[in-house]
Amino acid sequence: MAPGAQIDLDVIDSLIRREEATLEPTRRASIEYRATADRFVAGGVASSWQDSPPHAIFIDRGKGNRIWDIDQNEYIDFHLGYGAMVVGHAHPKIVEAIQRQAELGTHFAQPTKHLDVIGENLAERFRLPLWRFANSGTEATLEAGRLMRANTGRDMLVKIEGSYHGHHDSLMFSVAPDPAEMGPREHPATVAQAEGIPQAFADLVRVVPFNDLEAARAVFDELDGQIAGMIVEPAMMNCGVILPEPGYLQGLKDLCHAHGAYLAFDEVKTGATLAYGGAVESFGVVPDIVCLAKAIGGGTPCGAIGATRELYQPIVDGTYDMAGTFNGNPLTMAASQAALLEVLVPEAYEQFDRVDKAMKDGLTAVIEETGLPAYVSGVGAKGSVIYSTTPVREYRDVVGIDERISYLAWLFQQNRGVFKSPWTKQETWTLSVWHTEDDAARYVANFEEFAKAVTA
Ligand SMILES: Cc1ncc(COP(=O)(O)O)c(C=O)c1O
């Protein structure tokens, strides 16, 4: 195939049929258990995003960089629980911290003596002075929106088209909007991502394309004095990895401040994965709020919200309450403390960078050799192959990429001992501290088989 040539979708379809037929007999236990769970659990899965074609795969156990499904297939895990398990599975330090805390009690809804240690570590990483804790990324971004609204007395929020910030009603808009509904690029529609979200919430959110400062400026000018703040994933992680262009993030911060509004980074995926200090460190911009979850919990349900003293003043004063029964839960805090202070130490990021380089070099060499129309994008523990020859800058650049290609790439890996995140929307891979260059080589070898089959 010539460099940049089109992929033949008929070839893709027939390879999908072949790979699905190979997969199915080796996943019988998962397929059967689904029918059992179906009797009492809606859809047979705990979250709709634990299910993806051809069928949900139920996991038995994990250790380090490996997981085993209930058919006892062994995989190198690049899914890592949607990017939460950068510490790897059953890390001895996390297991020990959880066991120790379990014997001391798992929940009090009273503060414990983990707060200062974790708060100080997060303040050092993300350069924001004050923190509160929650139980998920959804809660973290919900609190961010409310903090911005409370501090400005304004209702409007701005978000990026194609970004996901969790499943609460304030921001679950235009996550993966259907092209027929997304409206013109100069004024994207605010498209509810789920049934049941009232239009009143949509009316309070404006959507703009990533990497386009002028588009954001136009909205701030149009709604001058009405916008509480903007939330942005500093590098988009749900459309492959889309990096911010130089000056974009600082430009957004300046724009927000010029209009008396705040800027929040949703670092649920990038935090403590791109670098020790997440996107704040990688891109050198400190926003007013950082939302964290996933990696900081060492594999327990977690969330954290960092902000300036100014933004936290109403909480400090008691003017309004940021609350939750399980916020600062000691089991989560014990795991989080071990993850942040003992596992995700600076050397871990050197390891991520080494393996990331092996992934990028290997995959890029395959792409060049086969002429597959694709490129590789990533930072630290996060990366992806994007099936486009021109750099993708925003969500609208990926909507035209046929999802069958990434589905087939997922099937090739799955059938050859590598667990990747479900394939829709070009999900990223995640590395753990247990991943080595050998694991990268396995991923690359599988990708080479895929690329050769597609371009043959
Ligand atoms: C960028 C981002 N923000 C927020 C969330 C929501 O996090 P959670 O699923 O923990 O509620 C996610 C989940 O994938 C995410 O990717």
Short mmCIF file of C-alpha atoms and ligand atoms in Angstrom, two decimals:
data_model
loop_
_atom_site.label_atom_id
_atom_site.label_comp_id
_atom_site.label_asym_id
_atom_site.label_seq_id
_atom_site.Cartn_x
_atom_site.Cartn_y
_atom_site.Cartn_z
CA MET A 1 0.00 0.00 0.00
CA ALA A 2 1.32 3.45 -0.87
CA PRO A 3 1.94 5.88 1.99
CA GLY A 4 -1.31 7.59 2.93
CA ALA A 5 -3.43 5.23 0.81
CA GLN A 6 -7.06 4.58 1.76
CA ILE A 7 -7.96 1.53 3.82
CA ASP A 8 -10.27 -0.90 1.99
CA LEU A 9 -13.29 -1.31 4.27
CA ASP A 10 -14.32 -4.58 2.60
CA VAL A 11 -10.99 -6.02 3.67
CA ILE A 12 -11.60 -4.68 7.17
CA ASP A 13 -15.07 -6.27 7.29
CA SER A 14 -13.80 -9.69 6.26
CA LEU A 15 -10.91 -9.51 8.76
CA ILE A 16 -13.41 -8.51 11.49
CA ARG A 17 -15.47 -11.63 10.71
CA ARG A 18 -12.34 -13.79 10.85
CA GLU A 19 -11.09 -12.31 14.15
CA GLU A 20 -14.52 -12.44 15.82
CA ALA A 21 -14.79 -16.11 14.85
CA THR A 22 -11.38 -16.72 16.46
CA LEU A 23 -12.32 -14.80 19.61
CA GLU A 24 -15.68 -16.32 20.38
CA PRO A 25 -14.72 -19.94 21.28
CA THR A 26 -12.08 -18.69 23.70
CA ARG A 27 -14.53 -16.42 25.57
CA ARG A 28 -17.34 -18.94 26.24
CA ALA A 29 -17.32 -18.47 30.04
CA SER A 30 -17.75 -14.69 29.68
CA ILE A 31 -20.58 -15.12 27.19
CA GLU A 32 -22.35 -17.63 29.45
CA TYR A 33 -21.83 -15.66 32.65
CA ARG A 34 -23.34 -12.61 31.00
CA ALA A 35 -26.59 -14.54 30.65
CA THR A 36 -26.44 -15.41 34.37
CA ALA A 37 -25.78 -11.81 35.47
CA ASP A 38 -28.50 -10.61 33.10
CA ARG A 39 -31.16 -12.13 35.34
CA PHE A 40 -30.68 -9.56 38.12
CA VAL A 41 -28.36 -6.87 36.75
CA ALA A 42 -29.59 -4.50 34.05
CA GLY A 43 -27.82 -5.46 30.85
CA GLY A 44 -25.63 -7.95 32.74
CA VAL A 45 -22.89 -5.38 33.42
CA ALA A 46 -22.24 -2.87 36.22
CA SER A 47 -21.69 0.13 33.92
CA SER A 48 -22.80 0.49 30.31
CA TRP A 49 -19.19 1.17 29.34
CA GLN A 50 -18.07 -2.21 30.65
CA ASP A 51 -19.87 -3.68 27.66
CA SER A 52 -18.62 -3.35 24.12
CA PRO A 53 -18.80 -5.47 20.97
CA PRO A 54 -18.52 -8.32 20.43
CA HIS A 55 -19.47 -8.95 24.10
CA ALA A 56 -18.48 -8.04 27.67
CA ILE A 57 -15.39 -9.82 28.98
CA PHE A 58 -15.53 -10.71 32.68
CA ILE A 59 -12.28 -10.56 34.63
CA ASP A 60 -11.14 -13.06 37.22
CA ARG A 61 -7.97 -11.44 38.61
CA GLY A 62 -4.94 -9.26 37.92
CA LYS A 63 -1.30 -9.10 38.97
CA GLY A 64 1.20 -6.45 37.95
CA ASN A 65 0.77 -5.82 34.23
CA ARG A 66 -1.38 -8.96 33.63
CA ILE A 67 -5.06 -9.81 33.91
CA TRP A 68 -6.91 -13.11 33.46
CA ASP A 69 -10.51 -13.32 32.30
CA ILE A 70 -12.93 -15.95 33.60
CA ASP A 71 -12.03 -18.19 30.63
CA GLN A 72 -8.46 -17.99 32.04
CA ASN A 73 -7.13 -16.16 28.99
CA GLU A 74 -4.05 -14.20 30.07
CA TYR A 75 -3.46 -10.69 28.77
CA ILE A 76 -0.94 -7.89 29.11
CA ASP A 77 -3.26 -5.17 30.33
CA PHE A 78 -3.09 -1.86 28.45
CA HIS A 79 -6.70 -1.03 29.39
CA LEU A 80 -5.84 -0.79 33.09
CA GLY A 81 -9.37 -0.07 34.20
CA TYR A 82 -9.82 2.90 31.83
CA GLY A 83 -6.43 4.22 32.84
CA ALA A 84 -6.80 4.04 36.62
CA MET A 85 -4.32 1.24 37.32
CA VAL A 86 -0.98 2.87 36.55
CA VAL A 87 0.25 1.26 39.78
CA GLY A 88 -0.54 -2.12 38.18
CA HIS A 89 -2.75 -4.81 39.69
CA ALA A 90 -2.35 -5.93 43.31
CA HIS A 91 0.80 -3.88 43.83
CA PRO A 92 2.32 -5.16 47.12
CA LYS A 93 2.55 -1.65 48.58
CA ILE A 94 -1.11 -0.91 47.81
CA VAL A 95 -2.25 -4.33 49.06
CA GLU A 96 -0.35 -3.77 52.30
CA ALA A 97 -1.79 -0.26 52.76
CA ILE A 98 -5.35 -1.48 52.16
CA GLN A 99 -4.94 -4.52 54.43
CA ARG A 100 -3.50 -2.36 57.23
CA GLN A 101 -6.36 0.12 56.95
CA ALA A 102 -9.04 -2.58 56.65
CA GLU A 103 -8.01 -3.88 60.05
CA LEU A 104 -8.29 -0.38 61.51
CA GLY A 105 -11.72 0.32 60.03
CA THR A 106 -12.85 1.14 56.53
CA HIS A 107 -15.18 4.08 57.05
CA PHE A 108 -15.93 6.72 59.66
CA ALA A 109 -17.20 9.78 57.75
CA GLN A 110 -14.84 11.69 60.01
CA PRO A 111 -11.47 13.02 58.81
CA THR A 112 -8.38 10.85 59.29
CA LYS A 113 -4.67 11.64 59.44
CA HIS A 114 -4.07 10.99 55.74
CA LEU A 115 -5.21 14.46 54.71
CA ASP A 116 -2.08 16.56 55.10
CA VAL A 117 0.24 14.01 53.45
CA ILE A 118 -1.94 13.56 50.37
CA GLY A 119 -2.89 17.23 50.18
CA GLU A 120 0.77 18.26 50.30
CA ASN A 121 1.73 15.74 47.60
CA LEU A 122 -1.04 16.92 45.27
CA ALA A 123 -0.19 20.58 45.93
CA GLU A 124 3.42 19.86 44.99
CA ARG A 125 2.45 17.98 41.81
CA PHE A 126 -0.31 20.27 40.54
CA ARG A 127 0.77 23.61 42.05
CA LEU A 128 -2.61 24.41 43.60
CA PRO A 129 -2.73 25.13 47.32
CA LEU A 130 -5.99 23.60 48.57
CA TRP A 131 -7.66 20.21 48.00
CA ARG A 132 -10.84 18.33 48.75
CA PHE A 133 -11.60 14.66 48.05
CA ALA A 134 -14.42 12.78 46.33
CA ASN A 135 -15.13 9.31 44.98
CA SER A 136 -15.00 9.60 41.19
CA GLY A 137 -14.03 11.82 38.31
CA THR A 138 -17.71 12.63 37.89
CA GLU A 139 -17.85 14.10 41.39
CA ALA A 140 -14.62 16.03 40.83
CA THR A 141 -15.88 17.82 37.72
CA LEU A 142 -19.32 18.35 39.26
CA GLU A 143 -17.63 20.16 42.17
CA ALA A 144 -15.44 22.15 39.75
CA GLY A 145 -18.47 23.47 37.88
CA ARG A 146 -20.19 24.36 41.13
CA LEU A 147 -17.10 26.10 42.56
CA MET A 148 -16.85 28.25 39.43
CA ARG A 149 -20.55 29.07 39.55
CA ALA A 150 -20.55 29.80 43.28
CA ASN A 151 -17.57 32.13 43.06
CA THR A 152 -18.87 34.15 40.13
CA GLY A 153 -22.60 34.08 40.73
CA ARG A 154 -22.91 33.15 37.03
CA ASP A 155 -24.49 30.05 35.50
CA MET A 156 -22.91 29.47 32.09
CA LEU A 157 -20.13 26.91 31.59
CA VAL A 158 -18.01 26.35 28.47
CA LYS A 159 -16.74 22.91 27.50
CA ILE A 160 -14.93 21.30 24.59
CA GLU A 161 -16.75 19.33 21.90
CA GLY A 162 -15.85 15.64 22.17
CA SER A 163 -14.65 15.72 25.79
CA TYR A 164 -16.14 13.60 28.56
CA HIS A 165 -16.24 14.94 32.10
CA GLY A 166 -18.34 12.26 33.79
CA HIS A 167 -22.03 11.46 33.88
CA HIS A 168 -23.59 14.31 35.87
CA ASP A 169 -26.17 16.61 34.27
CA SER A 170 -24.04 19.79 34.24
CA LEU A 171 -21.49 18.61 31.69
CA MET A 172 -22.64 15.44 29.93
CA PHE A 173 -23.01 17.23 26.62
CA SER A 174 -21.42 16.79 23.20
CA VAL A 175 -19.24 13.92 24.39
CA ALA A 176 -19.48 12.02 21.12
CA PRO A 177 -22.21 13.91 19.26
CA ASP A 178 -23.70 12.43 16.14
CA PRO A 179 -22.51 14.47 13.12
CA ALA A 180 -26.16 14.99 12.18
CA GLU A 181 -26.80 16.77 15.49
CA MET A 182 -23.59 18.62 16.23
CA GLY A 183 -24.41 21.79 14.30
CA PRO A 184 -22.02 24.17 12.54
CA ARG A 185 -18.43 24.39 13.78
CA GLU A 186 -18.75 28.13 14.45
CA HIS A 187 -21.65 27.44 16.84
CA PRO A 188 -21.69 23.77 17.87
CA ALA A 189 -24.94 22.49 19.36
CA THR A 190 -24.95 21.44 23.03
CA VAL A 191 -26.00 17.82 22.51
CA ALA A 192 -27.12 15.79 25.54
CA GLN A 193 -25.13 12.55 25.65
CA ALA A 194 -27.91 10.64 27.44
CA GLU A 195 -31.66 10.57 27.58
CA GLY A 196 -33.13 12.22 30.67
CA ILE A 197 -30.92 15.31 30.89
CA PRO A 198 -33.25 18.32 30.99
CA GLN A 199 -32.90 20.98 28.30
CA ALA A 200 -32.51 23.53 31.12
CA PHE A 201 -29.03 22.10 31.80
CA ALA A 202 -28.11 22.22 28.11
CA ASP A 203 -29.07 25.89 28.03
CA LEU A 204 -26.32 26.57 30.58
CA VAL A 205 -23.48 25.02 28.56
CA ARG A 206 -21.72 26.26 25.43
CA VAL A 207 -19.52 23.94 23.41
CA VAL A 208 -16.38 24.96 21.50
CA PRO A 209 -13.80 23.03 19.42
CA PHE A 210 -10.47 22.08 21.03
CA ASN A 211 -7.31 23.92 19.98
CA ASP A 212 -9.20 26.96 18.70
CA LEU A 213 -8.67 29.99 20.91
CA GLU A 214 -10.59 32.30 18.59
CA ALA A 215 -13.70 30.10 18.79
CA ALA A 216 -13.53 30.26 22.60
CA ARG A 217 -12.98 34.03 22.44
CA ALA A 218 -16.08 34.45 20.30
CA VAL A 219 -18.24 32.67 22.91
CA PHE A 220 -16.77 34.67 25.79
CA ASP A 221 -17.38 37.91 23.86
CA GLU A 222 -20.95 36.91 22.98
CA LEU A 223 -21.76 35.93 26.58
CA ASP A 224 -19.68 38.58 28.29
CA GLY A 225 -20.39 38.65 32.03
CA GLN A 226 -22.43 35.41 31.97
CA ILE A 227 -19.75 32.69 31.93
CA ALA A 228 -18.66 31.22 35.28
CA GLY A 229 -15.82 29.22 33.79
CA MET A 230 -14.51 26.79 31.25
CA ILE A 231 -13.55 23.17 31.78
CA VAL A 232 -11.04 21.54 29.47
CA GLU A 233 -9.24 18.24 29.29
CA PRO A 234 -5.74 19.70 28.73
CA ALA A 235 -4.96 16.86 26.34
CA MET A 236 -8.06 15.18 24.90
CA MET A 237 -8.02 11.48 25.78
CA ASN A 238 -11.24 10.10 24.33
CA CYS A 239 -10.50 10.67 20.62
CA GLY A 240 -7.09 9.08 20.70
CA VAL A 241 -4.64 11.48 22.35
CA ILE A 242 -5.01 15.04 21.02
CA LEU A 243 -2.36 17.37 22.38
CA PRO A 244 -2.91 21.08 22.96
CA GLU A 245 -1.17 23.34 20.49
CA PRO A 246 1.50 25.66 21.92
CA GLY A 247 -0.07 28.64 23.69
CA TYR A 248 -3.63 27.26 23.62
CA LEU A 249 -3.99 26.43 27.32
CA GLN A 250 -2.33 29.65 28.50
CA GLY A 251 -4.54 31.53 26.02
CA LEU A 252 -7.65 29.96 27.57
CA LYS A 253 -6.52 30.90 31.06
CA ASP A 254 -5.91 34.52 30.01
CA LEU A 255 -9.26 34.59 28.19
CA CYS A 256 -11.19 33.27 31.19
CA HIS A 257 -9.53 35.75 33.54
CA ALA A 258 -10.10 38.67 31.17
CA HIS A 259 -13.82 37.88 31.42
CA GLY A 260 -13.87 37.38 35.20
CA ALA A 261 -14.26 33.63 34.74
CA TYR A 262 -12.24 30.59 35.88
CA LEU A 263 -10.40 27.80 34.06
CA ALA A 264 -10.64 24.18 35.27
CA PHE A 265 -8.46 21.35 33.96
CA ASP A 266 -10.11 17.96 33.93
CA GLU A 267 -7.04 15.87 34.71
CA VAL A 268 -9.02 12.72 35.52
CA LYS A 269 -7.07 10.88 32.81
CA THR A 270 -3.94 13.02 32.46
CA GLY A 271 -3.28 13.61 36.17
CA ALA A 272 -0.29 11.63 37.50
CA THR A 273 -0.04 9.79 34.16
CA LEU A 274 1.44 12.20 31.60
CA ALA A 275 4.07 13.27 34.13
CA TYR A 276 4.53 13.51 37.92
CA GLY A 277 2.55 16.76 37.83
CA GLY A 278 0.19 15.65 35.04
CA ALA A 279 -0.74 18.14 32.34
CA VAL A 280 0.13 21.07 34.60
CA GLU A 281 3.75 19.93 34.45
CA SER A 282 3.68 18.67 30.85
CA PHE A 283 2.25 21.88 29.38
CA GLY A 284 3.42 24.41 32.00
CA VAL A 285 0.04 26.04 32.71
CA VAL A 286 -1.54 26.17 36.18
CA PRO A 287 -5.33 26.59 35.94
CA ASP A 288 -7.64 27.74 38.75
CA ILE A 289 -8.96 24.22 39.37
CA VAL A 290 -7.59 20.72 38.75
CA CYS A 291 -9.94 17.72 38.82
CA LEU A 292 -8.35 14.35 39.55
CA ALA A 293 -9.52 10.74 39.89
CA LYS A 294 -8.43 7.37 38.41
CA ALA A 295 -4.62 7.10 38.84
CA ILE A 296 -4.39 8.89 42.20
CA GLY A 297 -6.44 6.22 44.00
CA GLY A 298 -4.15 3.24 43.44
CA GLY A 299 -7.17 1.31 42.15
CA THR A 300 -9.80 2.44 44.67
CA PRO A 301 -12.78 4.72 43.88
CA CYS A 302 -11.35 8.22 44.22
CA GLY A 303 -11.54 11.86 43.22
CA ALA A 304 -9.86 15.11 44.20
CA ILE A 305 -10.41 18.78 43.46
CA GLY A 306 -7.53 21.24 43.76
CA ALA A 307 -8.13 24.98 43.57
CA THR A 308 -6.83 28.40 44.49
CA ARG A 309 -7.43 29.81 47.97
CA GLU A 310 -9.82 32.34 46.43
CA LEU A 311 -12.01 29.63 44.92
CA TYR A 312 -12.05 27.58 48.11
CA GLN A 313 -12.91 30.58 50.32
CA PRO A 314 -16.69 29.88 50.37
CA ILE A 315 -15.95 26.32 51.54
CA VAL A 316 -13.46 27.54 54.16
CA ASP A 317 -16.01 30.15 55.34
CA GLY A 318 -18.77 27.57 55.40
CA THR A 319 -20.81 29.68 52.96
CA TYR A 320 -21.52 26.51 51.05
CA ASP A 321 -20.84 22.85 51.70
CA MET A 322 -18.81 20.52 49.53
CA ALA A 323 -19.86 17.23 51.04
CA GLY A 324 -20.10 13.47 50.65
CA THR A 325 -20.39 10.52 53.04
CA PHE A 326 -17.42 8.72 51.50
CA ASN A 327 -15.22 11.76 50.77
CA GLY A 328 -11.77 11.06 52.22
CA ASN A 329 -12.72 7.44 52.90
CA PRO A 330 -9.78 5.92 54.81
CA LEU A 331 -9.46 2.88 52.55
CA THR A 332 -9.18 5.12 49.50
CA MET A 333 -6.87 7.50 51.32
CA ALA A 334 -4.57 4.69 52.45
CA ALA A 335 -4.34 3.34 48.89
CA SER A 336 -3.92 6.85 47.52
CA GLN A 337 -1.12 7.69 49.95
CA ALA A 338 0.78 4.52 49.00
CA ALA A 339 0.19 5.16 45.28
CA LEU A 340 1.29 8.80 45.36
CA LEU A 341 4.17 8.60 47.80
CA GLU A 342 5.56 5.11 47.25
CA VAL A 343 4.71 3.96 43.72
CA LEU A 344 4.14 6.94 41.42
CA VAL A 345 7.49 8.47 42.37
CA PRO A 346 9.66 10.36 39.85
CA GLU A 347 11.44 7.17 38.69
CA ALA A 348 8.07 5.72 37.64
CA TYR A 349 7.75 8.51 35.09
CA GLU A 350 11.20 7.75 33.69
CA GLN A 351 9.98 4.17 33.20
CA PHE A 352 6.77 5.39 31.49
CA ASP A 353 8.84 7.56 29.15
CA ARG A 354 11.13 4.65 28.24
CA VAL A 355 8.23 2.31 27.43
CA ASP A 356 6.33 5.11 25.71
CA LYS A 357 9.33 5.64 23.43
CA ALA A 358 9.46 1.91 22.64
CA MET A 359 5.73 1.99 21.81
CA LYS A 360 6.02 5.07 19.61
CA ASP A 361 9.19 3.98 17.82
CA GLY A 362 7.88 0.48 17.17
CA LEU A 363 4.40 1.50 16.02
CA THR A 364 5.73 4.34 13.87
CA ALA A 365 8.18 1.97 12.15
CA VAL A 366 5.27 -0.41 11.33
CA ILE A 367 3.18 2.47 9.98
CA GLU A 368 6.06 3.64 7.78
CA GLU A 369 6.82 0.14 6.54
CA THR A 370 3.23 -0.79 5.68
CA GLY A 371 1.94 2.64 4.58
CA LEU A 372 -1.00 2.33 6.98
CA PRO A 373 -2.68 5.76 7.09
CA ALA A 374 -2.10 6.41 10.76
CA TYR A 375 0.17 8.10 13.28
CA VAL A 376 1.04 7.73 16.93
CA SER A 377 0.35 10.29 19.64
CA GLY A 378 1.04 10.17 23.34
CA VAL A 379 2.80 11.43 26.45
CA GLY A 380 4.11 9.46 29.44
CA ALA A 381 1.79 6.60 30.37
CA LYS A 382 -0.85 7.50 27.74
CA GLY A 383 -0.86 7.04 23.99
CA SER A 384 -2.85 5.97 20.96
CA VAL A 385 -2.72 5.19 17.26
CA ILE A 386 -4.88 7.62 15.30
CA TYR A 387 -6.08 6.38 11.91
CA SER A 388 -5.49 9.57 9.98
CA THR A 389 -2.54 10.84 7.97
CA THR A 390 -3.11 14.46 8.95
CA PRO A 391 -2.73 15.49 12.60
CA VAL A 392 -6.02 15.51 14.44
CA ARG A 393 -6.64 18.78 16.33
CA GLU A 394 -10.21 18.40 17.57
CA TYR A 395 -13.21 16.07 17.78
CA ARG A 396 -14.54 16.92 14.30
CA ASP A 397 -11.30 15.62 12.80
CA VAL A 398 -11.99 12.11 14.15
CA VAL A 399 -15.70 11.75 13.41
CA GLY A 400 -14.96 10.78 9.81
CA ILE A 401 -12.58 7.96 10.80
CA ASP A 402 -14.37 4.64 10.38
CA GLU A 403 -14.65 2.95 13.80
CA ARG A 404 -14.35 -0.48 12.19
CA ILE A 405 -10.60 0.13 11.84
CA SER A 406 -10.00 0.60 15.56
CA TYR A 407 -12.39 -2.27 16.31
CA LEU A 408 -10.31 -4.57 14.13
CA ALA A 409 -7.08 -3.33 15.77
CA TRP A 410 -8.69 -4.10 19.15
CA LEU A 411 -9.68 -7.63 18.00
CA PHE A 412 -6.14 -8.35 16.75
CA GLN A 413 -4.70 -7.38 20.14
CA GLN A 414 -7.39 -9.24 22.09
CA ASN A 415 -6.80 -12.47 20.15
CA ARG A 416 -3.05 -12.17 20.72
CA GLY A 417 -2.85 -11.63 24.46
CA VAL A 418 -3.16 -7.85 24.79
CA PHE A 419 -6.14 -6.21 26.53
CA LYS A 420 -6.84 -2.75 25.16
CA SER A 421 -9.58 -0.37 26.23
CA PRO A 422 -12.84 -0.87 24.35
CA TRP A 423 -12.27 0.38 20.86
CA THR A 424 -14.94 3.02 20.38
CA LYS A 425 -13.87 6.65 19.99
CA GLN A 426 -10.23 5.54 19.52
CA GLU A 427 -9.51 4.85 23.18
CA THR A 428 -6.01 5.31 24.49
CA TRP A 429 -3.59 2.77 25.95
CA THR A 430 -2.25 3.19 29.47
CA LEU A 431 1.08 1.93 30.85
CA SER A 432 1.63 0.79 34.43
CA VAL A 433 4.83 0.79 36.46
CA TRP A 434 5.08 -2.95 35.63
CA HIS A 435 5.08 -2.50 31.86
CA THR A 436 8.42 -3.03 30.13
CA GLU A 437 9.89 -2.66 26.67
CA ASP A 438 9.09 -6.37 26.16
CA ASP A 439 5.39 -5.61 26.64
CA ALA A 440 5.69 -2.77 24.15
CA ALA A 441 7.32 -5.22 21.71
CA ARG A 442 4.36 -7.60 22.08
CA TYR A 443 1.89 -4.78 21.38
CA VAL A 444 3.93 -3.66 18.37
CA ALA A 445 4.22 -7.22 16.99
CA ASN A 446 0.42 -7.64 17.16
CA PHE A 447 -0.05 -4.24 15.54
CA GLU A 448 2.35 -5.26 12.77
CA GLU A 449 0.22 -8.35 12.00
CA PHE A 450 -2.86 -6.11 11.91
CA ALA A 451 -1.20 -3.49 9.69
CA LYS A 452 0.11 -6.09 7.27
CA ALA A 453 -3.27 -7.83 7.05
CA VAL A 454 -5.07 -4.52 6.42
CA THR A 455 -2.63 -3.30 3.79
CA ALA A 456 -1.90 -6.64 2.07
C1 LIG B 1 -11.60 13.12 31.37
C2 LIG B 1 -12.59 12.43 32.27
N1 LIG B 1 -13.25 13.13 33.19
C3 LIG B 1 -14.13 12.56 34.02
C4 LIG B 1 -14.40 11.21 33.94
C5 LIG B 1 -15.40 10.58 34.87
O1 LIG B 1 -14.71 9.81 35.81
P1 LIG B 1 -15.49 8.66 36.59
O2 LIG B 1 -15.79 7.58 35.60
O3 LIG B 1 -14.51 8.25 37.67
O4 LIG B 1 -16.71 9.25 37.16
C6 LIG B 1 -13.72 10.43 32.99
C7 LIG B 1 -13.97 8.98 32.89
O5 LIG B 1 -13.48 8.29 32.05
C8 LIG B 1 -12.80 11.05 32.12
O6 LIG B 1 -12.15 10.37 31.18
#
